[in-house]
C-alpha positions as MATLAB code, in Angstrom:
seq = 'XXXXXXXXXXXXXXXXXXXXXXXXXXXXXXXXXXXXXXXXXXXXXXXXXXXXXXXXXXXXXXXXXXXXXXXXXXXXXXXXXXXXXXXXXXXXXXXXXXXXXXXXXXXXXXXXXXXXXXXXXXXXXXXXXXXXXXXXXXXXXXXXXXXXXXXXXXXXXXXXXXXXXXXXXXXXXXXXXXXXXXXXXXXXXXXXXXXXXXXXXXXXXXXXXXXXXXXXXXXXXXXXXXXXXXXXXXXXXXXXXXXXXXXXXXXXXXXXXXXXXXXXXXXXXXXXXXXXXXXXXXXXXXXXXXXXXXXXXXXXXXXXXXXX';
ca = [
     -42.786  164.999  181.334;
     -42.959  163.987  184.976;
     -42.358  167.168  186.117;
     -45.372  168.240  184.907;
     -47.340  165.885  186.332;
     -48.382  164.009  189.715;
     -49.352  160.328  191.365;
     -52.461  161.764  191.720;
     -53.274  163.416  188.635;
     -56.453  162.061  186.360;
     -55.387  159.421  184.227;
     -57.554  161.317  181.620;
     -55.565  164.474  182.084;
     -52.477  162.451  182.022;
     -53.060  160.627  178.810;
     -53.997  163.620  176.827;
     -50.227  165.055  177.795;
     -48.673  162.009  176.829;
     -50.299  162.281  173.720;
     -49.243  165.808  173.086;
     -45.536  165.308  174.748;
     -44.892  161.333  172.849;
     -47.075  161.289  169.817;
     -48.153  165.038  167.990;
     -45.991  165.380  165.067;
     -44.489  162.129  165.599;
     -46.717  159.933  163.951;
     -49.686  160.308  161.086;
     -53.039  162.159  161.355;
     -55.447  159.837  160.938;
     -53.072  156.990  163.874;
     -53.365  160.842  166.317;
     -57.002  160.985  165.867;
     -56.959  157.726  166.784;
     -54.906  157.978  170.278;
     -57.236  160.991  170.717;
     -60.354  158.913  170.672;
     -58.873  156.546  173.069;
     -58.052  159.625  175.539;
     -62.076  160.641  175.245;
     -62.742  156.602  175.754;
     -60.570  156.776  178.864;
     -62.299  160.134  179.656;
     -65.835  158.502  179.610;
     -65.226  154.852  181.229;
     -63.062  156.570  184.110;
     -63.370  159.998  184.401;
     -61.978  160.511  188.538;
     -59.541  157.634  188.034;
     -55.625  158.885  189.480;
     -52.349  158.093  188.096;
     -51.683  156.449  191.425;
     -54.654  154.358  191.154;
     -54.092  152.236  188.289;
     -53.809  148.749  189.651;
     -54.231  145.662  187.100;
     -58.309  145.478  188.679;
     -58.729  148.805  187.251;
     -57.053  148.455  184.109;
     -58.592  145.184  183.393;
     -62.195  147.035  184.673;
     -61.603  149.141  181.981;
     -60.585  147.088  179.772;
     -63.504  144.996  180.497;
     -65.911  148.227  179.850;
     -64.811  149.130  176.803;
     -65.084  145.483  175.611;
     -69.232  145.691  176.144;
     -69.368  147.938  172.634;
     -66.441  147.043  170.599;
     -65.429  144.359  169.072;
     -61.869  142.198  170.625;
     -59.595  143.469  167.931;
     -60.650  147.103  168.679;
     -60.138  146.654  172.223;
     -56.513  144.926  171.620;
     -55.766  147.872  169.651;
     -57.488  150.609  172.471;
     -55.212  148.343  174.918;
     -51.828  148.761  172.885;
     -52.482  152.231  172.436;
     -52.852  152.847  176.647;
     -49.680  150.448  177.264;
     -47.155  152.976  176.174;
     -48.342  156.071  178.237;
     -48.741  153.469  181.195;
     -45.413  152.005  181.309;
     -43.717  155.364  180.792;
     -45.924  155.780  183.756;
     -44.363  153.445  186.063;
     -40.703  154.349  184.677;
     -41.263  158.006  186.302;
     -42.292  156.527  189.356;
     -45.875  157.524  188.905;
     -47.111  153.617  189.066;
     -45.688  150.832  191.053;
     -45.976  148.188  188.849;
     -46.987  147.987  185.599;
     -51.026  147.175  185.349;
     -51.048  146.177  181.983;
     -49.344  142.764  182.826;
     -51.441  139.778  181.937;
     -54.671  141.619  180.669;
     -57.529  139.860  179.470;
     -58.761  140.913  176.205;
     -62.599  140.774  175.676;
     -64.989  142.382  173.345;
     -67.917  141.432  171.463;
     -67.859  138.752  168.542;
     -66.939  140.391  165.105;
     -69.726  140.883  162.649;
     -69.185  139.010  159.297;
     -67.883  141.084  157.021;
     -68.455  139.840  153.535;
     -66.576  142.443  151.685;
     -67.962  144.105  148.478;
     -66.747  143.646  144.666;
     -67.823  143.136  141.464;
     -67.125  140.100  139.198;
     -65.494  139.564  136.057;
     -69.156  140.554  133.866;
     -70.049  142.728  136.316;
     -66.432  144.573  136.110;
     -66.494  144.526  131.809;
     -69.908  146.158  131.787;
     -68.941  149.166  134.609;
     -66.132  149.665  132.283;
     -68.127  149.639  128.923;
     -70.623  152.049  130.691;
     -67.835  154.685  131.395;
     -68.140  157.848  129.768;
     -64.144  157.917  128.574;
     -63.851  161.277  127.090;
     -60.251  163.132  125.773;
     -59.880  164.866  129.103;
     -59.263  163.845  132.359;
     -62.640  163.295  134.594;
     -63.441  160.910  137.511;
     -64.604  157.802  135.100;
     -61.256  157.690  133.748;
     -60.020  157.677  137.999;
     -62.786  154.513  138.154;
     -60.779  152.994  135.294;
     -57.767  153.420  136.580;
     -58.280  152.248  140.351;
     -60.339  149.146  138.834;
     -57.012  148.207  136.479;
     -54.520  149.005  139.766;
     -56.650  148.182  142.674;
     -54.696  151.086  144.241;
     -56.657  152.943  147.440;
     -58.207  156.106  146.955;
     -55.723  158.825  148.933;
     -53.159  156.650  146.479;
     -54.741  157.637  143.090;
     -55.186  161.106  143.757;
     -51.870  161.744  144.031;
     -50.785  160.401  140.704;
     -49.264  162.600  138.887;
     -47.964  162.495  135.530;
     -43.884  161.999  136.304;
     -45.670  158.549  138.112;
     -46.046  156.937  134.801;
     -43.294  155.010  133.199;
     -44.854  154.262  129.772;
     -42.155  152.356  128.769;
     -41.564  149.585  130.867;
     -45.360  149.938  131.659;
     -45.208  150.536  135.395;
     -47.194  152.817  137.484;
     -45.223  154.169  140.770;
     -46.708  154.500  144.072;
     -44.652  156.657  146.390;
     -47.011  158.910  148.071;
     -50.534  159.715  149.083;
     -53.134  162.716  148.718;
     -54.598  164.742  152.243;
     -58.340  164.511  151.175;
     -59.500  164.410  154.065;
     -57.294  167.620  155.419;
     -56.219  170.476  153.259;
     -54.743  168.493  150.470;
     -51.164  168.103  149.508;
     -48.778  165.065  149.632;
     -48.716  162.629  152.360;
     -46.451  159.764  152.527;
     -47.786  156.009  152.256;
     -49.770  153.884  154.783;
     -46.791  151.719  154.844;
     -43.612  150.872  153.697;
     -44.668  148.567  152.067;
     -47.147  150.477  150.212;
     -44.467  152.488  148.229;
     -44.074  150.173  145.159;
     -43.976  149.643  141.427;
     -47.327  147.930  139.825;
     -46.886  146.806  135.913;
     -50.031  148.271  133.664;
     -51.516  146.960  130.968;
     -50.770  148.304  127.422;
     -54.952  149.806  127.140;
     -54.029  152.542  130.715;
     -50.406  153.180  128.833;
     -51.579  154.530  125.561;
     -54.637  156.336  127.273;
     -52.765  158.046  129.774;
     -49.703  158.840  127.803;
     -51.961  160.782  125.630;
     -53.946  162.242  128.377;
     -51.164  163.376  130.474;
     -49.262  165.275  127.866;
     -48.311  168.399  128.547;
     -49.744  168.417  132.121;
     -47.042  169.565  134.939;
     -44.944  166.323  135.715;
     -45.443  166.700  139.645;
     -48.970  167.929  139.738;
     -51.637  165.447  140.447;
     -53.763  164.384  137.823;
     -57.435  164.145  138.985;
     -57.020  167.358  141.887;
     -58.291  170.464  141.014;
     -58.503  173.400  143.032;
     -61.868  172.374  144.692;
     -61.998  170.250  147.956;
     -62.266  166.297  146.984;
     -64.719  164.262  149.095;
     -64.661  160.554  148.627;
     -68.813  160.614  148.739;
     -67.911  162.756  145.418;
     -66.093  160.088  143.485;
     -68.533  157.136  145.282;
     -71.564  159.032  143.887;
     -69.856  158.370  140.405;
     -69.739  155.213  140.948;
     -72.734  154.421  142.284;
     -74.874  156.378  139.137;
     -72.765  153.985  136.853;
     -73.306  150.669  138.900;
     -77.221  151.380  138.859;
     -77.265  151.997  135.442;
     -75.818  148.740  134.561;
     -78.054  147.532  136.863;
     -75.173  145.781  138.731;
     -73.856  145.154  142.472;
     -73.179  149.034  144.306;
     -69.920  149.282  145.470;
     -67.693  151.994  146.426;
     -64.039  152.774  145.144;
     -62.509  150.872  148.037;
     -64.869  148.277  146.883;
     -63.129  148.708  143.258;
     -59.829  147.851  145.299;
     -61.424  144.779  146.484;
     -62.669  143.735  142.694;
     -59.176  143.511  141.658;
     -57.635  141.624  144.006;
     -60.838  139.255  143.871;
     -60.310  138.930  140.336;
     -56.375  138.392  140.733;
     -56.477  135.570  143.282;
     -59.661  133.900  141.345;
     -57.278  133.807  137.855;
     -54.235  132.256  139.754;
     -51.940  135.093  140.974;
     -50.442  134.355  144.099;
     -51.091  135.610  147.157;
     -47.640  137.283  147.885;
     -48.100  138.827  144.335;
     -51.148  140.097  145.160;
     -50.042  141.292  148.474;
     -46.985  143.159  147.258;
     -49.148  145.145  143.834;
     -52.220  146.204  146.733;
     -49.097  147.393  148.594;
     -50.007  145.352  152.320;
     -47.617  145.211  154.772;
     -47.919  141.356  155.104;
     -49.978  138.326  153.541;
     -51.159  138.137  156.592;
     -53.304  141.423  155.675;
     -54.110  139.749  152.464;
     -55.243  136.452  153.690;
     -57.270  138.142  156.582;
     -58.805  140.487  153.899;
     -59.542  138.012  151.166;
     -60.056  134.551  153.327;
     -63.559  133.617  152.088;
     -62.342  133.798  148.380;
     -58.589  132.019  149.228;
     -61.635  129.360  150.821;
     -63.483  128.584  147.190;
     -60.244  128.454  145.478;
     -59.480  125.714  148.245;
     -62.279  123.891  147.467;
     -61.441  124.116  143.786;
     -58.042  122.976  144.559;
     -59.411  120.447  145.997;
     -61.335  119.120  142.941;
     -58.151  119.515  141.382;
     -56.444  117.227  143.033;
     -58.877  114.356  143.525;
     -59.272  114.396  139.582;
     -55.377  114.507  139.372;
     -55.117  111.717  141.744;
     -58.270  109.857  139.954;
     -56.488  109.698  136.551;
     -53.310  107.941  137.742;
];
């Protein structure tokens, strides 16, 4: 690439080829949109800003702009995505020395983030509500994702030849391109290509449901488009109905985990069946409810400790 480019080129300008050149095709669409936002970030903080002018001030400058309107883990993420162009930057000669060294990251405090779920009643009546009929339709997706806590792009690519019915598993190898022009898409992760058992209720409903449907073909696509506001309306009509708590289907994700980790299932269990790359994710995700079963625990033990 450094042919193609100069000390004194826009950084901008520079970015957005190292983009093109390092990352297009190299990495997933929804990670490339998000080097492309940073390259219209970089674009707006420092728009006459040269190659050659990139000392650690004006790194850490903007740095320290971008910091006034996002939050710190944003801008650690907005800084890890600049490092790489930079430091093939000073490899070709185009930068002295490397600007990035010892930056200071900033940004505003994080919101609390109370996620959204449903509880155990809350859970059994959204179920009982569901209009379960003898062909597939997007209540019986609800069901599904509430008894698998599997993300959305993840449950539309089910397709039949995903079902083992007899050792009751469910596998979880790929993902659908909603948001693009469908087809199959591999996993978030590594991680998130896994084997989750299923209770005996989802194996004799979807054994009979899936018969004689093409093995490979995804259950719940059709030939129409598939919008997650589509499914999340769904949802919503039957949560207002009940006249419970509105969540979304990611929020269906979160109700099954919630209701894991609240019956006793460990957190590396409960890690490995969401399909998260750590239980660091997990604990990060989950921390306020891991922090009442704490307290329980700690009940627990003071009356264990009392009786001896």
């Amino acid at each position: 690439m450094q042919s193609d480019v100069n000390k004194t080129q826009l950084f901008y300008d520079y970015y957005q080829q190292w983009i093109e050149v390092y990352k297009r095709g190299a990495i997933r669409d929804a990670t490339m949109a998000k080097y492309l936002m940073t390259q219209k970030w970089v674009e707006k903080l420092v728009p006459e800003l040269k190659v050659c002018e990139l000392t650690r001030t004006t790194y850490q400058k903007l740095l320290n702009d971008y910091a006034k309107e996002h939050e710190r883990q944003t801008t650690l993420d907005f800084h890890h995505q600049l490092k790489g162009a930079i430091l093939d930057a000073v490899d070709d000669g185009l930068i002295e020395r490397d600007p990035t060294r010892k930056a200071i990251i900033k940004g505003k405090s994080p919101r609390v983030k109370k996620i959204k779920y449903l509880n155990q009643f809350e859970l059994h009546t959204l179920i009982a509500h569901l209009d379960i009929k003898d062909e597939i339709n997007w209540d019986w997706f609800i069901l599904l994702v509430a008894k698998t806590g599997m993300r959305f792009s993840e449950a539309l690519a089910i397709t039949p030849g995903d079902f083992d019915f007899a050792r009751q598993t469910l596998s979880i190898s790929k993902t659908w391109d909603y948001k693009g022009d469908g087809g199959f898409l591999p996993t978030k992760n590594k991680s998130s290509v896994r084997k989750i058992q299923i209770d005996w209720q989802i194996v004799v409903k979807f054994s009979e449901l899936t018969k004689g449907l093409p093995e490979d073909e995804p259950i719940f696509v059709g030939e129409t488009k598939i919008y997650n506001s589509t499914v999340n309306d769904v949802l919503t009509r039957h949560c207002k109905a009940c006249g419970i708590s509105e969540i979304s289907i990611h929020g269906l994700r979160h109700t099954h985990a919630s209701l894991l980790l609240f019956a006793g299932v460990s957190i590396a269990s409960v890690a490995r069946r969401l399909g998260h790359a750590s239980m660091t994710t997990t604990q990060k995700t989950y921390l306020h409810i891991i922090q009442e079963l704490e307290n329980k625990d700690v009940d627990l033990v003071m009356r264990t400790l009392s009786g001896l």
